[in-house]
Amino acid sequence: MNRGRLITLEGGEGAGKSTALAACQAQLQARGIEVLRTREPGGPPLSERIRELVLAAAESGMAAETELLLVFAARAEHVRKVIAPALARGTWVLSDRFTDSSYAYQGGGRGLPASAIAWLETFACGDTRPDLTVLLDLPVAQGLARMAGRGDRDRIEHEAEPFFERVRASFRQRAAAEPGRFVVVDAGQPVAAVAAQIRQALDAFLARPGVLP
Ligand code: T5A
């Protein structure tokens, strides 16, 4: 049986990942591909409980190291209980965020060393790595403006703009370093234009030799 593929969507706050995920899922399903949609931090019940801890506004004093270990604890469970088994049975996995968010938020945003994150990545994920990553890139002010209309902000959304500028810079650096895996989409376009660009990226991915059985 052919192994499934792991596709991740990344980006800063309000970049439109949740909006774009639905379009991705529909496009893959239209090609007859079985798709499992998930998110990080989260996925299986234990990881969703860890998500609550990570995002709880009441935990405002959380140390950066604790935050990093919590997102990787959630990820270890997610990979073992959900992602790796799905890929092994041939199901494709579409995840709203994955390890690139840890490099961007805990690495770029909080200033934790990339070497520690890389070690945790190997420990938590083994050889489960994204096959394709769509980075929805948006100026920070625009993303925050989109989020402004929402209700309560979570703990990370309380960070100041320079934090999110570092997050964005880190995402862009990672995309530039791995052009074969990343597709960068201008998330400032209207929803339909973003969806069209993602559709193109998925078509190009599906056309790569060996991706489809
Ligand atoms: N985190 C996560 C870490 O720190 N480390 C990690 O390792 C991981 C995995 C997750 C938080 O955890 C952090 C990062 C995050 O801070 P979350 O609730 O998943 O928290 O937060 P976000 O991922 O930021 O998700 P959001 O729902 O907040 O944003 P989305 O999904 O990017 O945006 P979406 O689709 O909900 O859209 C936001 C608004 O913009 C509009 C939508 O209608 C919506 O109102 N919109 C557009 N408007 C105009 N044009 C477009 N093209 C639009 N697309 C969407």
mmCIF file of N, CA and C in Angstrom, residues 64-163:
data_model
loop_
_atom_site.group_PDB
_atom_site.id
_atom_site.type_symbol
_atom_site.label_atom_id
_atom_site.label_comp_id
_atom_site.label_asym_id
_atom_site.label_seq_id
_atom_site.Cartn_x
_atom_site.Cartn_y
_atom_site.Cartn_z
ATOM 1 N N ALA A 64 9.286 29.963 28.504
ATOM 2 C CA ALA A 64 9.386 29.588 27.087
ATOM 3 C C ALA A 64 9.740 28.106 26.938
ATOM 4 N N GLU A 65 10.611 27.626 27.839
ATOM 5 C CA GLU A 65 11.031 26.215 27.759
ATOM 6 C C GLU A 65 9.845 25.279 28.018
ATOM 7 N N THR A 66 8.992 25.668 28.972
ATOM 8 C CA THR A 66 7.800 24.862 29.278
ATOM 9 C C THR A 66 6.886 24.820 28.056
ATOM 10 N N GLU A 67 6.715 25.991 27.442
ATOM 11 C CA GLU A 67 5.855 26.089 26.252
ATOM 12 C C GLU A 67 6.372 25.161 25.144
ATOM 13 N N LEU A 68 7.684 25.188 24.952
ATOM 14 C CA LEU A 68 8.280 24.334 23.906
ATOM 15 C C LEU A 68 8.035 22.855 24.207
ATOM 16 N N LEU A 69 8.269 22.467 25.457
ATOM 17 C CA LEU A 69 8.092 21.051 25.808
ATOM 18 C C LEU A 69 6.630 20.636 25.702
ATOM 19 N N LEU A 70 5.725 21.538 26.046
ATOM 20 C CA LEU A 70 4.296 21.203 25.943
ATOM 21 C C LEU A 70 3.881 21.012 24.488
ATOM 22 N N VAL A 71 4.338 21.911 23.584
ATOM 23 C CA VAL A 71 3.898 21.728 22.184
ATOM 24 C C VAL A 71 4.483 20.439 21.612
ATOM 25 N N PHE A 72 5.689 20.065 22.072
ATOM 26 C CA PHE A 72 6.254 18.808 21.574
ATOM 27 C C PHE A 72 5.638 17.582 22.254
ATOM 28 N N ALA A 73 5.199 17.721 23.502
ATOM 29 C CA ALA A 73 4.488 16.603 24.146
ATOM 30 C C ALA A 73 3.193 16.334 23.373
ATOM 31 N N ALA A 74 2.493 17.413 23.031
ATOM 32 C CA ALA A 74 1.254 17.264 22.251
ATOM 33 C C ALA A 74 1.570 16.622 20.892
ATOM 34 N N ARG A 75 2.688 17.041 20.307
ATOM 35 C CA ARG A 75 3.044 16.534 18.963
ATOM 36 C C ARG A 75 3.434 15.062 19.009
ATOM 37 N N ALA A 76 4.159 14.639 20.044
ATOM 38 C CA ALA A 76 4.579 13.228 20.142
ATOM 39 C C ALA A 76 3.345 12.324 20.156
ATOM 40 N N GLU A 77 2.350 12.747 20.927
ATOM 41 C CA GLU A 77 1.101 11.978 21.021
ATOM 42 C C GLU A 77 0.359 11.996 19.676
ATOM 43 N N HIS A 78 0.324 13.170 19.068
ATOM 44 C CA HIS A 78 -0.374 13.361 17.789
ATOM 45 C C HIS A 78 0.238 12.483 16.695
ATOM 46 N N VAL A 79 1.571 12.496 16.629
ATOM 47 C CA VAL A 79 2.259 11.706 15.588
ATOM 48 C C VAL A 79 2.001 10.222 15.815
ATOM 49 N N ARG A 80 2.180 9.781 17.066
ATOM 50 C CA ARG A 80 2.060 8.334 17.329
ATOM 51 C C ARG A 80 0.636 7.806 17.226
ATOM 52 N N LYS A 81 -0.323 8.592 17.725
ATOM 53 C CA LYS A 81 -1.704 8.082 17.789
ATOM 54 C C LYS A 81 -2.516 8.381 16.534
ATOM 55 N N VAL A 82 -2.153 9.424 15.816
ATOM 56 C CA VAL A 82 -3.010 9.829 14.693
ATOM 57 C C VAL A 82 -2.245 9.885 13.357
ATOM 58 N N ILE A 83 -1.194 10.689 13.323
ATOM 59 C CA ILE A 83 -0.591 10.993 12.010
ATOM 60 C C ILE A 83 0.117 9.778 11.409
ATOM 61 N N ALA A 84 1.040 9.185 12.163
ATOM 62 C CA ALA A 84 1.803 8.059 11.594
ATOM 63 C C ALA A 84 0.899 6.881 11.213
ATOM 64 N N PRO A 85 -0.079 6.503 12.079
ATOM 65 C CA PRO A 85 -0.971 5.405 11.669
ATOM 66 C C PRO A 85 -1.762 5.736 10.403
ATOM 67 N N ALA A 86 -2.221 6.978 10.277
ATOM 68 C CA ALA A 86 -2.993 7.355 9.077
ATOM 69 C C ALA A 86 -2.107 7.249 7.837
ATOM 70 N N LEU A 87 -0.909 7.797 7.918
ATOM 71 C CA LEU A 87 -0.008 7.754 6.753
ATOM 72 C C LEU A 87 0.297 6.299 6.377
ATOM 73 N N ALA A 88 0.470 5.467 7.399
ATOM 74 C CA ALA A 88 0.816 4.057 7.141
ATOM 75 C C ALA A 88 -0.315 3.326 6.413
ATOM 76 N N ARG A 89 -1.581 3.736 6.680
ATOM 77 C CA ARG A 89 -2.683 3.042 5.983
ATOM 78 C C ARG A 89 -3.056 3.735 4.681
ATOM 79 N N GLY A 90 -2.273 4.715 4.275
ATOM 80 C CA GLY A 90 -2.471 5.335 2.966
ATOM 81 C C GLY A 90 -3.325 6.591 2.977
ATOM 82 N N THR A 91 -3.745 7.022 4.184
ATOM 83 C CA THR A 91 -4.559 8.244 4.285
ATOM 84 C C THR A 91 -3.636 9.460 4.274
ATOM 85 N N TRP A 92 -4.049 10.508 3.595
ATOM 86 C CA TRP A 92 -3.280 11.752 3.605
ATOM 87 C C TRP A 92 -3.698 12.578 4.826
ATOM 88 N N VAL A 93 -2.747 13.292 5.372
ATOM 89 C CA VAL A 93 -3.026 14.101 6.568
ATOM 90 C C VAL A 93 -2.786 15.571 6.233
ATOM 91 N N LEU A 94 -3.778 16.372 6.571
ATOM 92 C CA LEU A 94 -3.734 17.817 6.335
ATOM 93 C C LEU A 94 -3.742 18.477 7.708
ATOM 94 N N SER A 95 -2.641 19.102 8.077
ATOM 95 C CA SER A 95 -2.566 19.641 9.438
ATOM 96 C C SER A 95 -2.447 21.165 9.466
ATOM 97 N N ASP A 96 -3.314 21.774 10.273
ATOM 98 C CA ASP A 96 -3.272 23.213 10.545
ATOM 99 C C ASP A 96 -2.144 23.411 11.549
ATOM 100 N N ARG A 97 -0.963 23.748 11.058
ATOM 101 C CA ARG A 97 0.286 23.907 11.814
ATOM 102 C C ARG A 97 0.937 22.555 12.110
ATOM 103 N N PHE A 98 2.267 22.613 12.235
ATOM 104 C CA PHE A 98 3.077 21.456 12.646
ATOM 105 C C PHE A 98 4.407 22.017 13.159
ATOM 106 N N THR A 99 5.488 21.256 13.007
ATOM 107 C CA THR A 99 6.747 21.630 13.666
ATOM 108 C C THR A 99 7.312 22.981 13.232
ATOM 109 N N ASP A 100 7.022 23.418 11.998
ATOM 110 C CA ASP A 100 7.539 24.739 11.589
ATOM 111 C C ASP A 100 7.035 25.835 12.528
ATOM 112 N N SER A 101 5.832 25.637 13.101
ATOM 113 C CA SER A 101 5.324 26.627 14.064
ATOM 114 C C SER A 101 6.199 26.679 15.314
ATOM 115 N N SER A 102 6.770 25.539 15.705
ATOM 116 C CA SER A 102 7.644 25.551 16.887
ATOM 117 C C SER A 102 8.931 26.319 16.588
ATOM 118 N N TYR A 103 9.483 26.101 15.387
ATOM 119 C CA TYR A 103 10.685 26.867 15.013
ATOM 120 C C TYR A 103 10.360 28.362 14.955
ATOM 121 N N ALA A 104 9.153 28.693 14.454
ATOM 122 C CA ALA A 104 8.817 30.108 14.285
ATOM 123 C C ALA A 104 8.440 30.779 15.611
ATOM 124 N N TYR A 105 7.574 30.131 16.406
ATOM 125 C CA TYR A 105 7.080 30.766 17.636
ATOM 126 C C TYR A 105 8.062 30.607 18.797
ATOM 127 N N GLN A 106 8.490 29.343 19.048
ATOM 128 C CA GLN A 106 9.384 29.147 20.202
ATOM 129 C C GLN A 106 10.830 29.502 19.834
ATOM 130 N N GLY A 107 11.200 29.240 18.570
ATOM 131 C CA GLY A 107 12.546 29.591 18.116
ATOM 132 C C GLY A 107 12.645 31.078 17.801
ATOM 133 N N GLY A 108 11.964 31.506 16.722
ATOM 134 C CA GLY A 108 12.023 32.923 16.318
ATOM 135 C C GLY A 108 11.418 33.846 17.363
ATOM 136 N N GLY A 109 10.192 33.546 17.776
ATOM 137 C CA GLY A 109 9.465 34.431 18.695
ATOM 138 C C GLY A 109 10.090 34.495 20.078
ATOM 139 N N ARG A 110 10.347 33.331 20.667
ATOM 140 C CA ARG A 110 10.847 33.304 22.059
ATOM 141 C C ARG A 110 12.367 33.287 22.144
ATOM 142 N N GLY A 111 13.031 32.991 21.035
ATOM 143 C CA GLY A 111 14.501 32.998 21.051
ATOM 144 C C GLY A 111 15.125 31.718 21.565
ATOM 145 N N LEU A 112 14.365 30.610 21.599
ATOM 146 C CA LEU A 112 14.962 29.339 22.030
ATOM 147 C C LEU A 112 15.826 28.773 20.899
ATOM 148 N N PRO A 113 16.889 28.020 21.259
ATOM 149 C CA PRO A 113 17.823 27.576 20.223
ATOM 150 C C PRO A 113 17.230 26.549 19.261
ATOM 151 N N ALA A 114 17.531 26.737 17.978
ATOM 152 C CA ALA A 114 17.028 25.816 16.942
ATOM 153 C C ALA A 114 17.554 24.403 17.188
ATOM 154 N N SER A 115 18.749 24.295 17.804
ATOM 155 C CA SER A 115 19.326 22.957 18.021
ATOM 156 C C SER A 115 18.443 22.151 18.996
ATOM 157 N N ALA A 116 17.878 22.819 20.004
ATOM 158 C CA ALA A 116 16.998 22.125 20.963
ATOM 159 C C ALA A 116 15.719 21.689 20.249
ATOM 160 N N ILE A 117 15.212 22.558 19.378
ATOM 161 C CA ILE A 117 13.968 22.238 18.653
ATOM 162 C C ILE A 117 14.225 21.076 17.695
ATOM 163 N N ALA A 118 15.369 21.091 17.046
ATOM 164 C CA ALA A 118 15.691 20.010 16.097
ATOM 165 C C ALA A 118 15.799 18.677 16.833
ATOM 166 N N TRP A 119 16.389 18.701 18.037
ATOM 167 C CA TRP A 119 16.498 17.451 18.810
ATOM 168 C C TRP A 119 15.103 16.939 19.165
ATOM 169 N N LEU A 120 14.250 17.852 19.621
ATOM 170 C CA LEU A 120 12.881 17.461 19.988
ATOM 171 C C LEU A 120 12.100 16.972 18.770
ATOM 172 N N GLU A 121 12.355 17.582 17.645
ATOM 173 C CA GLU A 121 11.658 17.168 16.412
ATOM 174 C C GLU A 121 11.959 15.696 16.109
ATOM 175 N N THR A 122 13.238 15.337 16.205
ATOM 176 C CA THR A 122 13.619 13.948 15.934
ATOM 177 C C THR A 122 13.015 13.024 16.975
ATOM 178 N N PHE A 123 13.065 13.448 18.246
ATOM 179 C CA PHE A 123 12.559 12.617 19.335
ATOM 180 C C PHE A 123 11.048 12.414 19.212
ATOM 181 N N ALA A 124 10.330 13.500 18.935
ATOM 182 C CA ALA A 124 8.859 13.431 18.934
ATOM 183 C C ALA A 124 8.291 12.886 17.620
ATOM 184 N N CYS A 125 8.958 13.186 16.517
ATOM 185 C CA CYS A 125 8.342 12.885 15.205
ATOM 186 C C CYS A 125 9.029 11.743 14.477
ATOM 187 N N GLY A 126 10.238 11.358 14.883
ATOM 188 C CA GLY A 126 10.963 10.334 14.130
ATOM 189 C C GLY A 126 11.090 10.767 12.687
ATOM 190 N N ASP A 127 10.684 9.882 11.778
ATOM 191 C CA ASP A 127 10.811 10.263 10.359
ATOM 192 C C ASP A 127 9.495 10.796 9.784
ATOM 193 N N THR A 128 8.549 11.138 10.641
ATOM 194 C CA THR A 128 7.302 11.743 10.163
ATOM 195 C C THR A 128 7.532 13.242 9.952
ATOM 196 N N ARG A 129 7.702 13.614 8.721
ATOM 197 C CA ARG A 129 7.975 15.016 8.362
ATOM 198 C C ARG A 129 7.018 15.445 7.256
ATOM 199 N N PRO A 130 6.719 16.730 7.167
ATOM 200 C CA PRO A 130 5.791 17.169 6.112
ATOM 201 C C PRO A 130 6.375 16.927 4.713
ATOM 202 N N ASP A 131 5.513 16.486 3.798
ATOM 203 C CA ASP A 131 5.926 16.330 2.400
ATOM 204 C C ASP A 131 5.761 17.657 1.659
ATOM 205 N N LEU A 132 4.772 18.430 2.098
ATOM 206 C CA LEU A 132 4.507 19.735 1.469
ATOM 207 C C LEU A 132 4.032 20.688 2.564
ATOM 208 N N THR A 133 4.554 21.894 2.559
ATOM 209 C CA THR A 133 4.119 22.893 3.535
ATOM 210 C C THR A 133 3.720 24.166 2.789
ATOM 211 N N VAL A 134 2.484 24.589 3.019
ATOM 212 C CA VAL A 134 2.011 25.844 2.428
ATOM 213 C C VAL A 134 2.134 26.916 3.504
ATOM 214 N N LEU A 135 2.951 27.922 3.211
ATOM 215 C CA LEU A 135 3.098 29.034 4.159
ATOM 216 C C LEU A 135 2.223 30.188 3.675
ATOM 217 N N LEU A 136 1.233 30.536 4.495
ATOM 218 C CA LEU A 136 0.380 31.680 4.184
ATOM 219 C C LEU A 136 1.044 32.903 4.798
ATOM 220 N N ASP A 137 1.645 33.700 3.951
ATOM 221 C CA ASP A 137 2.445 34.824 4.433
ATOM 222 C C ASP A 137 1.637 36.120 4.367
ATOM 223 N N LEU A 138 1.632 36.824 5.499
ATOM 224 C CA LEU A 138 0.807 38.037 5.606
ATOM 225 C C LEU A 138 1.523 39.036 6.515
ATOM 226 N N PRO A 139 1.546 40.326 6.140
ATOM 227 C CA PRO A 139 2.106 41.311 7.068
ATOM 228 C C PRO A 139 1.416 41.201 8.431
ATOM 229 N N VAL A 140 2.219 41.333 9.481
ATOM 230 C CA VAL A 140 1.708 41.106 10.843
ATOM 231 C C VAL A 140 0.498 41.988 11.156
ATOM 232 N N ALA A 141 0.579 43.257 10.797
ATOM 233 C CA ALA A 141 -0.500 44.186 11.148
ATOM 234 C C ALA A 141 -1.817 43.734 10.521
ATOM 235 N N GLN A 142 -1.723 43.210 9.296
ATOM 236 C CA GLN A 142 -2.937 42.752 8.609
ATOM 237 C C GLN A 142 -3.549 41.535 9.315
ATOM 238 N N GLY A 143 -2.694 40.601 9.731
ATOM 239 C CA GLY A 143 -3.164 39.406 10.437
ATOM 240 C C GLY A 143 -3.817 39.783 11.752
ATOM 241 N N LEU A 144 -3.185 40.701 12.470
ATOM 242 C CA LEU A 144 -3.728 41.098 13.777
ATOM 243 C C LEU A 144 -5.046 41.850 13.603
ATOM 244 N N ALA A 145 -5.138 42.631 12.519
ATOM 245 C CA ALA A 145 -6.395 43.356 12.258
ATOM 246 C C ALA A 145 -7.525 42.363 11.993
ATOM 247 N N ARG A 146 -7.208 41.271 11.271
ATOM 248 C CA ARG A 146 -8.245 40.263 11.009
ATOM 249 C C ARG A 146 -8.720 39.615 12.309
ATOM 250 N N MET A 147 -7.774 39.456 13.252
ATOM 251 C CA MET A 147 -8.119 38.787 14.506
ATOM 252 C C MET A 147 -8.834 39.718 15.484
ATOM 253 N N ALA A 148 -8.715 41.027 15.237
ATOM 254 C CA ALA A 148 -9.204 42.006 16.215
ATOM 255 C C ALA A 148 -10.699 41.858 16.480
ATOM 256 N N GLY A 149 -11.446 41.438 15.460
ATOM 257 C CA GLY A 149 -12.895 41.329 15.617
ATOM 258 C C GLY A 149 -13.318 40.134 16.449
ATOM 259 N N ARG A 150 -12.374 39.249 16.747
ATOM 260 C CA ARG A 150 -12.736 38.037 17.491
ATOM 261 C C ARG A 150 -12.900 38.316 18.970
ATOM 262 N N GLY A 151 -13.462 37.356 19.687
ATOM 263 C CA GLY A 151 -13.678 37.516 21.128
ATOM 264 C C GLY A 151 -12.375 37.441 21.910
ATOM 265 N N ASP A 152 -12.355 36.630 22.947
ATOM 266 C CA ASP A 152 -11.210 36.547 23.844
ATOM 267 C C ASP A 152 -9.954 36.106 23.115
ATOM 268 N N ARG A 153 -8.841 36.793 23.423
ATOM 269 C CA ARG A 153 -7.559 36.390 22.828
ATOM 270 C C ARG A 153 -6.921 35.324 23.705
ATOM 271 N N ASP A 154 -6.239 34.339 23.063
ATOM 272 C CA ASP A 154 -5.542 33.327 23.861
ATOM 273 C C ASP A 154 -4.193 33.879 24.325
ATOM 274 N N ARG A 155 -3.448 33.069 25.093
ATOM 275 C CA ARG A 155 -2.210 33.549 25.725
ATOM 276 C C ARG A 155 -1.205 34.076 24.688
ATOM 277 N N ILE A 156 -1.056 33.344 23.595
ATOM 278 C CA ILE A 156 -0.049 33.739 22.606
ATOM 279 C C ILE A 156 -0.502 34.983 21.833
ATOM 280 N N GLU A 157 -1.799 35.095 21.616
ATOM 281 C CA GLU A 157 -2.318 36.273 20.904
ATOM 282 C C GLU A 157 -2.138 37.563 21.714
ATOM 283 N N HIS A 158 -1.783 37.438 23.000
ATOM 284 C CA HIS A 158 -1.530 38.629 23.810
ATOM 285 C C HIS A 158 -0.135 39.196 23.577
ATOM 286 N N GLU A 159 0.707 38.471 22.824
ATOM 287 C CA GLU A 159 2.068 38.965 22.571
ATOM 288 C C GLU A 159 2.021 40.274 21.772
ATOM 289 N N ALA A 160 3.128 41.036 21.869
ATOM 290 C CA ALA A 160 3.188 42.316 21.152
ATOM 291 C C ALA A 160 3.664 42.094 19.709
ATOM 292 N N GLU A 161 3.488 43.125 18.893
ATOM 293 C CA GLU A 161 3.779 43.011 17.456
ATOM 294 C C GLU A 161 5.206 42.547 17.139
ATOM 295 N N PRO A 162 6.244 43.028 17.866
ATOM 296 C CA PRO A 162 7.613 42.564 17.526
ATOM 297 C C PRO A 162 7.773 41.047 17.624
ATOM 298 N N PHE A 163 7.059 40.432 18.564
ATOM 299 C CA PHE A 163 7.085 38.964 18.677
ATOM 300 C C PHE A 163 6.593 38.342 17.360
#
